[in-house]
Coordinates of C-alpha atoms in Angstrom, one line a residue:
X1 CA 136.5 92.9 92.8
X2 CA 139.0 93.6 90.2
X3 CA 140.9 96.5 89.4
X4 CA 139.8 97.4 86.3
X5 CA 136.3 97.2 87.3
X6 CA 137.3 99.7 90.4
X7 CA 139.0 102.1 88.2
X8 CA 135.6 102.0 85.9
X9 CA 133.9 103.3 89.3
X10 CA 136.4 105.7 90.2
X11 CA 136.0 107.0 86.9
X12 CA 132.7 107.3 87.1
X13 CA 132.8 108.7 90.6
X14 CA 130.9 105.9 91.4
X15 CA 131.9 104.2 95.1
X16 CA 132.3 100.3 95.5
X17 CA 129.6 100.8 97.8
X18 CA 126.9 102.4 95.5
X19 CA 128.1 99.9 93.4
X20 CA 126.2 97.3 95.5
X21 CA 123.4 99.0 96.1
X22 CA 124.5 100.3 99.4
X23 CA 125.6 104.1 100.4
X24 CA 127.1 105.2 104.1
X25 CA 124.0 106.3 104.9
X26 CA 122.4 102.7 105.0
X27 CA 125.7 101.0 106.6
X28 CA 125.4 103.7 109.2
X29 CA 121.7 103.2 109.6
X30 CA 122.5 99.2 110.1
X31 CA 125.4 99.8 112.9
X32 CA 122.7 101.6 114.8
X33 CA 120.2 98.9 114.1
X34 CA 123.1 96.2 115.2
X35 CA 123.8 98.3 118.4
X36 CA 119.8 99.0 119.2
X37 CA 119.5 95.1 118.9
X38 CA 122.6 94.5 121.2
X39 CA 120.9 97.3 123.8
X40 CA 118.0 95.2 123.8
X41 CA 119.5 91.8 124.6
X42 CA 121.1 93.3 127.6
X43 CA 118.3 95.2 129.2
X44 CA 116.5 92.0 128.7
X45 CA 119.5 89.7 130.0
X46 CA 119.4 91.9 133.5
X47 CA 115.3 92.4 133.5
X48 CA 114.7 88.7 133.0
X49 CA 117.8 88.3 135.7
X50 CA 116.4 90.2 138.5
X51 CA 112.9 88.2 138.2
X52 CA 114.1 85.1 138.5
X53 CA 116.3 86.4 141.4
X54 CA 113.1 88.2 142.9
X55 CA 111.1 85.2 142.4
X56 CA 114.1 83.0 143.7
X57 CA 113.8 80.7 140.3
X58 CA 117.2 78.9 140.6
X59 CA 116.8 76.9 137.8
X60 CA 117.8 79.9 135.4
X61 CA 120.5 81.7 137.1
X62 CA 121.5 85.2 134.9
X63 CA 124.2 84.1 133.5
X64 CA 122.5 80.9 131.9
X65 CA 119.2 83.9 130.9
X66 CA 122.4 85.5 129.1
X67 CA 123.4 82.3 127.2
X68 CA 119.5 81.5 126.4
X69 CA 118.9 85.1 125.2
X70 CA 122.0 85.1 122.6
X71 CA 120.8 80.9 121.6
X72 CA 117.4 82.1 120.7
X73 CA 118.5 85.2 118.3
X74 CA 121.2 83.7 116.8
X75 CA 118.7 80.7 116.0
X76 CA 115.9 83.6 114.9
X77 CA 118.4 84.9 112.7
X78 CA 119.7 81.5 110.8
X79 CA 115.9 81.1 110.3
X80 CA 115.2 84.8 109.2
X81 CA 117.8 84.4 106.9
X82 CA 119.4 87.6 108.1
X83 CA 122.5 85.9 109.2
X84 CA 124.9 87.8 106.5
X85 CA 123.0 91.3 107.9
X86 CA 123.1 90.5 111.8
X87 CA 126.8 89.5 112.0
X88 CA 127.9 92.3 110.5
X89 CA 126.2 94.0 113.6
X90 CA 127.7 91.1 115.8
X91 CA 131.3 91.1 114.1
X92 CA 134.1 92.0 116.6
X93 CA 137.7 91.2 116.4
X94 CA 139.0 89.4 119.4
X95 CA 140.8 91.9 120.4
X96 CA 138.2 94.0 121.5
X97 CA 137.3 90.9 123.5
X98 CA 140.9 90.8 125.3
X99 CA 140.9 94.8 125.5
X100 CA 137.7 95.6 126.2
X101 CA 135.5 92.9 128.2
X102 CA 137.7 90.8 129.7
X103 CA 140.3 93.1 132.0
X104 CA 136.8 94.9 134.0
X105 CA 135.5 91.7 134.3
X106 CA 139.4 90.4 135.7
X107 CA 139.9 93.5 137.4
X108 CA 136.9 93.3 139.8
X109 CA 137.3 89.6 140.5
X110 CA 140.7 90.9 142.4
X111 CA 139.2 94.1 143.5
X112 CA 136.1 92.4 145.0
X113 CA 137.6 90.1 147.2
X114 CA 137.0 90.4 150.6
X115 CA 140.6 90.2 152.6
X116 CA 139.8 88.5 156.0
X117 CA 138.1 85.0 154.1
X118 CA 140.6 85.3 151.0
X119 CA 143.7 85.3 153.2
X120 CA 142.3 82.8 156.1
X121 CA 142.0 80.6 153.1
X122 CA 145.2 81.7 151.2
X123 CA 147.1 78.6 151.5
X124 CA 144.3 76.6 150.3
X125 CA 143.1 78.9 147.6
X126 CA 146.7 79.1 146.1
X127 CA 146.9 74.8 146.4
X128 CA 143.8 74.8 144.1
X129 CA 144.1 77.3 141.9
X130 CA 147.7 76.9 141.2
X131 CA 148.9 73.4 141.8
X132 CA 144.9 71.8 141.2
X133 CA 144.7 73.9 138.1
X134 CA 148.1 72.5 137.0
X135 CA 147.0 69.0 137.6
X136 CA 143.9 69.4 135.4
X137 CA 144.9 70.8 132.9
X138 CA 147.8 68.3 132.7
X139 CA 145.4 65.2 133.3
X140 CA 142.6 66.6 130.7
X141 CA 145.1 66.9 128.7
X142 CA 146.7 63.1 128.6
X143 CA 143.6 61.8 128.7
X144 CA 142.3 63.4 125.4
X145 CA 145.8 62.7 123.8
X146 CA 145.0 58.3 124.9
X147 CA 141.0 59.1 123.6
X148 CA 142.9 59.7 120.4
X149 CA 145.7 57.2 120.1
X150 CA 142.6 54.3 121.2
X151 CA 140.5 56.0 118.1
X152 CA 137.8 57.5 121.1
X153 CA 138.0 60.4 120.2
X154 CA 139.7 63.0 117.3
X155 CA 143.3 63.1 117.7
X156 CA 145.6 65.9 118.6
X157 CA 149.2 66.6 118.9
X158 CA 150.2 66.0 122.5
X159 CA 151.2 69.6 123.4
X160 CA 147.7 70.9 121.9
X161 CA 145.9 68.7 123.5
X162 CA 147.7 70.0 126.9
X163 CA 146.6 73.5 125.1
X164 CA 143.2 72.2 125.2
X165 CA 143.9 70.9 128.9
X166 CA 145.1 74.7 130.1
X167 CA 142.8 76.7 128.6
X168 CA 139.2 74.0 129.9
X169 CA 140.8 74.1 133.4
X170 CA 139.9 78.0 133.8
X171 CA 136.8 78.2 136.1
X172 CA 134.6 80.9 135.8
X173 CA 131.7 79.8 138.8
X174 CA 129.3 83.1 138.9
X175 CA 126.3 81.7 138.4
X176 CA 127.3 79.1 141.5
X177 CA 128.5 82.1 143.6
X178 CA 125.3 84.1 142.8
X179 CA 123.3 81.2 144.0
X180 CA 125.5 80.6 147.1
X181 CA 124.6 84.4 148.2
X182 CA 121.2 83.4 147.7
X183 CA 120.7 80.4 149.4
X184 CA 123.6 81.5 152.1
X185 CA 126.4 78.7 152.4
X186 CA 130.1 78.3 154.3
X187 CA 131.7 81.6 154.3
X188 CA 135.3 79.7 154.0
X189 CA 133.5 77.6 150.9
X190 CA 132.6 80.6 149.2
X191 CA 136.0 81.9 149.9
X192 CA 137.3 78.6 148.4
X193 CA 135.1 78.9 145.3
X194 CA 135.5 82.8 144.7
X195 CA 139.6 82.5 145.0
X196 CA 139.9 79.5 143.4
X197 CA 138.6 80.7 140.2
X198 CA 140.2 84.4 140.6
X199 CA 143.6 82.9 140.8
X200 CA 143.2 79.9 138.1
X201 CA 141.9 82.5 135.7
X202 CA 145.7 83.4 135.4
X203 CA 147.1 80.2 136.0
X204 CA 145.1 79.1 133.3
X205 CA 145.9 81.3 130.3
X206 CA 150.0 81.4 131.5
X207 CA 149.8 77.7 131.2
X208 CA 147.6 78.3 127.8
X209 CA 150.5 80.7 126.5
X210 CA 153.3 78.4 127.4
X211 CA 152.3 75.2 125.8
X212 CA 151.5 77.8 122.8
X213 CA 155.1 78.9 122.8
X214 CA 156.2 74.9 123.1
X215 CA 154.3 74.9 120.3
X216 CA 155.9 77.0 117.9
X217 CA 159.4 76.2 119.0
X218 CA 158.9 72.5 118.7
X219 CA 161.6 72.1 116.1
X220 CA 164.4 74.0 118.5
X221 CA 164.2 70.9 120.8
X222 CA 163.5 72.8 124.1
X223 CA 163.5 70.8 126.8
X224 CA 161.1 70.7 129.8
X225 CA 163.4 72.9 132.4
X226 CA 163.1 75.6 129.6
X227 CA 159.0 74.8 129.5
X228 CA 159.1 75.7 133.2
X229 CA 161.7 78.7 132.9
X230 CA 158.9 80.1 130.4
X231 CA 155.8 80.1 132.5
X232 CA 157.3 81.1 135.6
X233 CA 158.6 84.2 133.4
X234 CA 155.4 84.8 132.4
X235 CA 153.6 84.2 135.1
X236 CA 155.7 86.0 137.7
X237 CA 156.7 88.3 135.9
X238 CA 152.8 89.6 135.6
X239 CA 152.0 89.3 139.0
X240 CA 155.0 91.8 139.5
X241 CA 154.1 93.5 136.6
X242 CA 150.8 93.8 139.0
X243 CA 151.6 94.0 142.1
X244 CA 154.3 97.0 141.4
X245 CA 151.1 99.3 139.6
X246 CA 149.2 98.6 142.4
X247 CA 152.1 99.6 144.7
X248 CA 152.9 102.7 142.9
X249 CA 149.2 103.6 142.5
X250 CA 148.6 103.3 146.1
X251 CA 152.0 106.2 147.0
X252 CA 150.6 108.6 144.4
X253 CA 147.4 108.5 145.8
X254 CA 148.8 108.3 149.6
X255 CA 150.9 111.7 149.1
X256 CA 149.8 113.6 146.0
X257 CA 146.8 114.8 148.3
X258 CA 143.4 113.9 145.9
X259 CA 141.1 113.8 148.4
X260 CA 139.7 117.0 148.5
X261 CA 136.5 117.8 147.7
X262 CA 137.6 120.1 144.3
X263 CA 140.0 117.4 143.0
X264 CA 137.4 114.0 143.0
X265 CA 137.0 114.0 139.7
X266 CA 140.3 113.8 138.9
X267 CA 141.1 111.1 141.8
X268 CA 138.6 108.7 140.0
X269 CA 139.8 109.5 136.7
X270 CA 143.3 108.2 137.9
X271 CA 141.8 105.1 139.8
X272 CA 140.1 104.0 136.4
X273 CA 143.2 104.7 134.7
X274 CA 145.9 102.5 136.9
X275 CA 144.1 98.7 136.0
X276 CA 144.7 99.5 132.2
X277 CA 148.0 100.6 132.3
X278 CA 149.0 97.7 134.2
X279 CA 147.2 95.6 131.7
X280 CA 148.8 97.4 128.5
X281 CA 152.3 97.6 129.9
X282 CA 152.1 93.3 130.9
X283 CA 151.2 93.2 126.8
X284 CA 153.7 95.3 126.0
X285 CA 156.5 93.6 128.0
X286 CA 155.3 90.1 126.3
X287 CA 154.0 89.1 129.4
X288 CA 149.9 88.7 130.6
X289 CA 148.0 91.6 130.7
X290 CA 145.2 89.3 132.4
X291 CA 147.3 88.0 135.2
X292 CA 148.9 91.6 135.4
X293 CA 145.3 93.6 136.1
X294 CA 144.0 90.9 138.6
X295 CA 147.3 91.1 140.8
X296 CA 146.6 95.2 140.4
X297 CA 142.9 94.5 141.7
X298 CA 144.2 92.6 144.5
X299 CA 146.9 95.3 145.7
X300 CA 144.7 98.6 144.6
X301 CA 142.0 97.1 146.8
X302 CA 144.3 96.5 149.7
X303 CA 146.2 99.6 149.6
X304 CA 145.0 102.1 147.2
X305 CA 141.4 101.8 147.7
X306 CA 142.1 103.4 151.8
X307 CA 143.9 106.2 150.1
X308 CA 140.8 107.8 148.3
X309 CA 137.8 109.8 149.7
X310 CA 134.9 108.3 151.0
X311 CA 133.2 109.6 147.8
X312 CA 135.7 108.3 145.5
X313 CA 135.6 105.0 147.2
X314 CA 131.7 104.7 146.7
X315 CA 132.3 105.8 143.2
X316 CA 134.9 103.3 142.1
X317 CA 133.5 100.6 143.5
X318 CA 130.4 101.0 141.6
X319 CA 131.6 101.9 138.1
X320 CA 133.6 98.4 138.5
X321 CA 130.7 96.9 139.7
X322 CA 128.6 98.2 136.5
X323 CA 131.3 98.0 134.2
X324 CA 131.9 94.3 135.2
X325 CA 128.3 93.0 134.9
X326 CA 128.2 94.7 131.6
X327 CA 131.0 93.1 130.1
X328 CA 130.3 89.6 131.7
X329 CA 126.5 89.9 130.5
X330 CA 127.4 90.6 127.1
X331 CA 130.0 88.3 126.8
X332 CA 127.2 85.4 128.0
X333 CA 124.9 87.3 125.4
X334 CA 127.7 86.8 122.5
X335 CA 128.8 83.5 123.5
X336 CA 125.1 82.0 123.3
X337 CA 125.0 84.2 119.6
X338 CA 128.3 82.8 118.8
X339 CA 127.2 79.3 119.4
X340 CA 123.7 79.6 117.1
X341 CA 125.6 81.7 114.0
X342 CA 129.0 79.8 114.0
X343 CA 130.4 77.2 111.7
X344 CA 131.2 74.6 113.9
X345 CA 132.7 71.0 113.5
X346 CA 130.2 68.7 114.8
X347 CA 131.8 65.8 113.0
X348 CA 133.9 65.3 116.1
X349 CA 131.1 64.8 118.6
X350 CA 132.5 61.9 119.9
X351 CA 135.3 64.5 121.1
X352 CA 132.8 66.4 122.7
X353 CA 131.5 63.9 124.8
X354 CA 134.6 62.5 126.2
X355 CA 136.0 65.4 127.0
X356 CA 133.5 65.9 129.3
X357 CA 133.6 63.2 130.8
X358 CA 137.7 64.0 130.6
X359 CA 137.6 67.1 132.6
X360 CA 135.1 66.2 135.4
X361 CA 137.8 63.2 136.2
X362 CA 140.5 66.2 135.9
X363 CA 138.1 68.3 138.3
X364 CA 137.5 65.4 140.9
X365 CA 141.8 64.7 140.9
X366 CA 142.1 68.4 140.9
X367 CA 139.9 69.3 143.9
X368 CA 140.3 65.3 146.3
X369 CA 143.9 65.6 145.9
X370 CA 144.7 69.5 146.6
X371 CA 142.0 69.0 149.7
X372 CA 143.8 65.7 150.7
X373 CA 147.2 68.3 150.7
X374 CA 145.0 71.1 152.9
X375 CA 143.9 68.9 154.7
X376 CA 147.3 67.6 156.3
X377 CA 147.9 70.9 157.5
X378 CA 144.8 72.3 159.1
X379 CA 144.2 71.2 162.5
X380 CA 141.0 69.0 162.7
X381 CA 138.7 72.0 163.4
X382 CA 139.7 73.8 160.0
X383 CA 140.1 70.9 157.6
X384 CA 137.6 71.0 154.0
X385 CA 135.0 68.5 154.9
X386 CA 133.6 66.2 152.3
X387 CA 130.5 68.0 151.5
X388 CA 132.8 70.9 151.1
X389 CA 134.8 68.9 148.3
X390 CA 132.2 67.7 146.7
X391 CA 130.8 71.5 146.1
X392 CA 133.9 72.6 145.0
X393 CA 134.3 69.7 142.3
X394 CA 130.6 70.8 141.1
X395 CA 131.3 74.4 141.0
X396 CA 133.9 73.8 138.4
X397 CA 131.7 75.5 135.2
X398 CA 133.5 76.7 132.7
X399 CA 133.1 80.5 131.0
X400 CA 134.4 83.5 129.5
X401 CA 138.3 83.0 130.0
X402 CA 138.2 79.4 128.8
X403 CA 135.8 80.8 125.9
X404 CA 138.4 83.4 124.6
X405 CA 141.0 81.1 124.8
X406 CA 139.4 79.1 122.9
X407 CA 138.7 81.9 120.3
X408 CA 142.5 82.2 119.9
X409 CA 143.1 79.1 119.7
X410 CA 141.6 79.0 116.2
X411 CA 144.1 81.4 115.0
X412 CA 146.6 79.7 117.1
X413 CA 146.5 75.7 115.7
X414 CA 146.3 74.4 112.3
X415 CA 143.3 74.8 110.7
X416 CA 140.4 72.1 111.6
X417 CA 142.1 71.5 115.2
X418 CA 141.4 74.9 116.5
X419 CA 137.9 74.4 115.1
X420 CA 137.1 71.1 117.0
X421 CA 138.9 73.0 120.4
X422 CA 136.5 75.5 119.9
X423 CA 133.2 73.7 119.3
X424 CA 134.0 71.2 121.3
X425 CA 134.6 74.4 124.2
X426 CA 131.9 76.1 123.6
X427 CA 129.4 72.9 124.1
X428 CA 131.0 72.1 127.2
X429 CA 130.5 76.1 128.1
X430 CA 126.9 75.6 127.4
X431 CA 126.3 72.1 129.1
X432 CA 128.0 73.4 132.2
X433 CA 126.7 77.0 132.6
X434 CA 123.0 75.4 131.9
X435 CA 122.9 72.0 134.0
X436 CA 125.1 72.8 136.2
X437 CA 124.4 76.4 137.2
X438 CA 120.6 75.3 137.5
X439 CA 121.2 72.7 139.3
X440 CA 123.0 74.4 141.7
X441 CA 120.6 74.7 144.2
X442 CA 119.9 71.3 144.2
X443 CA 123.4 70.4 144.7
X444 CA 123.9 72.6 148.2
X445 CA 120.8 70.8 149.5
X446 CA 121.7 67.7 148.6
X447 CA 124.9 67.7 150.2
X448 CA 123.3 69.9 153.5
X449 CA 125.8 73.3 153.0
X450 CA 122.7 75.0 152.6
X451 CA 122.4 77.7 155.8
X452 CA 125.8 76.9 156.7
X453 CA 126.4 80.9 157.0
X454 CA 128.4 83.3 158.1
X455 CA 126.7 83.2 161.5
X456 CA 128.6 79.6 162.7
X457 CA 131.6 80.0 161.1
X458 CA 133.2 83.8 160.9
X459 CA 134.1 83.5 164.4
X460 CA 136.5 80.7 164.0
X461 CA 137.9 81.9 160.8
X462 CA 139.2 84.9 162.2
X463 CA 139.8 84.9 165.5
X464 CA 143.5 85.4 166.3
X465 CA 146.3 86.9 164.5
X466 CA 144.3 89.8 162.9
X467 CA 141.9 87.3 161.2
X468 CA 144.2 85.1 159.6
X469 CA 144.6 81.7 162.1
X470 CA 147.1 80.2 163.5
X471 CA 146.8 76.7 164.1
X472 CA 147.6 74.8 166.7
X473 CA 150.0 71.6 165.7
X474 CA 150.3 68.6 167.4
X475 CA 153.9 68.8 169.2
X476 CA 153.9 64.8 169.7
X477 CA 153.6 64.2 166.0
X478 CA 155.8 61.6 164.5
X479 CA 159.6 62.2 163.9
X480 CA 159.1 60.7 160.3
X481 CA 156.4 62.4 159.0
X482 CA 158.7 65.3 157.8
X483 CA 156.1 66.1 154.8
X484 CA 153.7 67.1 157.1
X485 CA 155.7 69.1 158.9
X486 CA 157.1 71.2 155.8
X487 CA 153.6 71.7 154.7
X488 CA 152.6 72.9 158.1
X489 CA 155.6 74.9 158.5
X490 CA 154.8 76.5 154.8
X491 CA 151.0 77.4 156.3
X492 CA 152.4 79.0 159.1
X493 CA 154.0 81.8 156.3
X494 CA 150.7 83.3 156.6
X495 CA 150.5 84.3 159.9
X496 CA 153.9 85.6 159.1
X497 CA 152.9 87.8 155.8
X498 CA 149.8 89.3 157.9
X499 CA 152.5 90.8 160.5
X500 CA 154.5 91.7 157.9
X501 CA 151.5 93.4 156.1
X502 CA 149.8 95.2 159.5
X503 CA 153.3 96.1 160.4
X504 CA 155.4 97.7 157.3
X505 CA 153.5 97.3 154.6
X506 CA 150.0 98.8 155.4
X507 CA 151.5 101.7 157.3
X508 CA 154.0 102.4 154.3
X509 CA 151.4 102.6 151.7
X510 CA 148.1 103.6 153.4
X511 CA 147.5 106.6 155.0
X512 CA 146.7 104.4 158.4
X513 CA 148.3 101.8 160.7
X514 CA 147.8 98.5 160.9
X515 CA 145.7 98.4 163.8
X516 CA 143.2 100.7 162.8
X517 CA 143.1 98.6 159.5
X518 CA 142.8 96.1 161.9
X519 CA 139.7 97.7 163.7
X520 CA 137.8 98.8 160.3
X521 CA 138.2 94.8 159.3
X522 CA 136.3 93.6 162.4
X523 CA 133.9 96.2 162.4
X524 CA 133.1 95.7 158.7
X525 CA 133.5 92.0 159.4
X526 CA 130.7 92.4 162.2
X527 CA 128.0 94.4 159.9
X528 CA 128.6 91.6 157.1
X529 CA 128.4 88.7 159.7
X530 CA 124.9 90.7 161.9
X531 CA 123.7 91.2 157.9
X532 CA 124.4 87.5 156.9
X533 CA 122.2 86.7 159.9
X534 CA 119.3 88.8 159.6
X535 CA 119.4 87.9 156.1
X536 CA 119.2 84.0 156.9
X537 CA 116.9 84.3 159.8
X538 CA 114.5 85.7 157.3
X539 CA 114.8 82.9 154.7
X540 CA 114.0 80.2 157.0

């Protein structure tokens, strides 16, 4: 619009608005229309959910309902020829993606985790999500870069296509865990599963940012010891970021005495508060605010989470609980939308298809290799059987993290290559939450994990040193094998952290000592383990 034409309306007190035959009245009336329409989707997205759960329909999980829901309007709407109208309901920056759906949705992946599996499995979850995730993304990554230089596929610069490689390798396996509740599997593979893709989630988007940084500082000459110098900046520096809110939150709560009946309100308010200040102040220091709020998940959990009132503790855990399944329900809902309404660059399918192929060879060197590593130092009684591997290389579907770094990736990369990223994401998002999550079922019965349970295995997990074990090594093992030996020495750190934790830590920032931590663990570890049973006694 020019100027002249909007100092005619302002002259004639006429607004651009009016001008086009539209008043606030009517844009008003539309946002309410947008947010009835968005309302709908999700009461639909969790009825349609728990029928298929009640009628134990595997085939759909929820998550893949979501994705169908937001396919099928955004097609309606291309059809309609309402697509101008509807994205203007749809239209929201990506920051109220980063701000506002992703850090509940992060948050209560660390704040959910149960301690006793987690840490039994620590060594191995850390191997897979950190090193495995590294491996991926770096494999997926040369792979695409050869597809293009042999004229397979459309070619990238190197260090996008590690981009690429970083930001496919993040995991995001609820429609697998959902199912593995259902049908009732290995306690230490759900651990696996769960904890791989807490942790990768942050291992992915440090990676994401650091090749990003590589990026733009390509004509400096960095070399690689200052690529590594980067991510471990950014990466430890927002776990401690993390880890120190969640320390400090769990003092204020330990002595400013909440926990009484008159001051709830404000106890809760305060709980909410902590995850977002350790997300904003992460942003603010340049550093992850993703990676920040799930190490503040982890530690609130573990610390603060004992400090509050047995109301307060019910309360918080289900406004993260509903807060989360909103956000992660929606953002299904707007990815499927996204896919139907968006301009995307199909010319490049040949890029699609490969990297698919890509990043399930990434997966399978990701998850053989790091259970190969495990594997050398678990006595034979604890080592990840095969079946075990195999579910673990299936569970790999890709979702929300890997979508919204994707979305920033077209603002990130030259026009055109941030397109094809993203289409070429967003397919494989689709492909893998739809096959893969309903064939789930049929995978754990295939390879027999079905009814493995809690019932056969939770006493061998965590008998011992206060549920984490200690294995036994083999005293006459070879002189030479001093690979082995460092690995096993490096496992035996976690018996070490678990005294450390029962004997300073918990009793410094928890109002109780480590052995009555110790005694709530098993008894709640007994209810969940006489509950698993009942629960798979009735199935069969």
């Amino acid at each position: 619009m020019s100027m002249e034409y909007e100092h005619q309306l302002m002259a004639m007190q006429i607004s651009p608005a009016d001008a086009h035959g539209t008043t606030p009245g009517k844009e008003q009336q539309a946002a309410g229309v947008g947010i009835l329409l968005q309302i709908m989707m999700l009461v639909l997205s969790f009825v349609l959910g728990h029928v298929l759960r009640r009628h134990k329909f595997y085939y759909l999980p929820e998550a893949s309902a979501s994705l169908l829901i937001g396919l099928i309007v955004g097609g309606l709407a291309n059809i309609s020829n309402t697509e101008t109208n509807i994205r203007t309901w749809f239209n929201f920056h990506e920051e109220f993606f980063f701000l506002f759906l992703l850090p509940p949705i992060i948050f209560q992946s660390g704040f959910s985790l149960s301690p006793k599996p987690f840490f039994s499995n620590f060594g191995a979850i850390v191997t897979f999500a950190i090193l495995g995730t590294l491996i991926s993304s770096v494999v997926t990554g040369i792979l695409v870069y050869l597809g293009g230089l042999i004229y397979l596929t459309y070619r990238l610069p190197f260090v996008e296509c590690l981009m690429f490689g970083a930001l496919i390798s993040a995991t995001d396996p609820v429609t697998v865990l959902s199912i593995f509740q259902e049908l009732g599997t290995d306690m230490n593979l759900y651990a696996l599963v769960f904890g791989e893709s807490v942790l990768n989630d942050a291992m992915a988007i440090s990676l994401y940012r650091t090749m990003s940084l590589v990026r733009s500082h390509a004509s400096s000459g960095q070399n690689f010891f200052m690529v590594i110098v980067r991510f471990l900046e950014t990466f430890v520096g927002s776990m401690s970021a993390g880890v120190g809110v969640g320390f400090t939150s769990a003092l204020l709560f330990k002595y400013a005495g909440l926990d009484i009946d008159n001051l709830q309100n404000l106890e809760c308010c305060l709980f909410v508060l902590f995850p977002y200040f350790s997300y904003m102040l992460a942003e603010g220091l340049g550093l992850s605010g993703i990676v920040s709020i799930l190490f503040t998940g982890i530690v609130m959990k573990h610390y603060t989470y004992s400090n509050l009132s047995e109301n307060s503790q019910r309360f918080v855990s289900s406004f993260f609980h509903l807060i989360s399944s909103l956000a992660e329900t929606f953002v299904f809902i707007y990815m499927g939308f996204d896919i139907a309404m968006e301009q995307h660059s199909w010319s490049h399918v040949g890029f699609i298809f490969f990297s698919i192929i890509f990043i399930g060879v990434a997966r399978a060197a990701n998850v053989f290799s790091c259970a190969y590593l495990v594997n050398l130092v678990r006595p034979a009684h604890r080592q990840i059987p095969l079946k075990h591997q195999r579910a673990l290389w299936y569970s790999g579907l890709r979702g929300a993290m890997a979508f919204a770094l994707a979305l920033q990736s077209v603002h990130d990369l030259p026009e055109g290559h941030g397109q094809t990223i993203f289409t070429a994401t967003t397919a494989i998002i689709v492909l893998t939450v739809l096959l893969i999550g309903g064939s789930t079922g049929t995978m754990l019965e295939a390879l027999q994990v079905v009814g493995d349970g809690l019932e056969g295995t939770l006493g061998e997990s965590f008998e011992g040193n206060n549920g984490y074990i200690a294995p036994s090594y083999n005293e006459e093992a070879s002189s030479g094998n001093r690979i082995k030996m460092k690995l096993k020495e490096f496992h035996q750190s976690t018996a070490s952290f678990t005294a450390l934790d029962r004997n300073y830590l918990t009793p410094f920032f928890t109002s109780q000592n480590g052995d009555e931590v110790e005694e709530l663990g098993k008894i709640e570890l007994a209810w969940i383990s006489s509950s698993y049973f009942h629960w798979s006694t009735i199935k069969r």
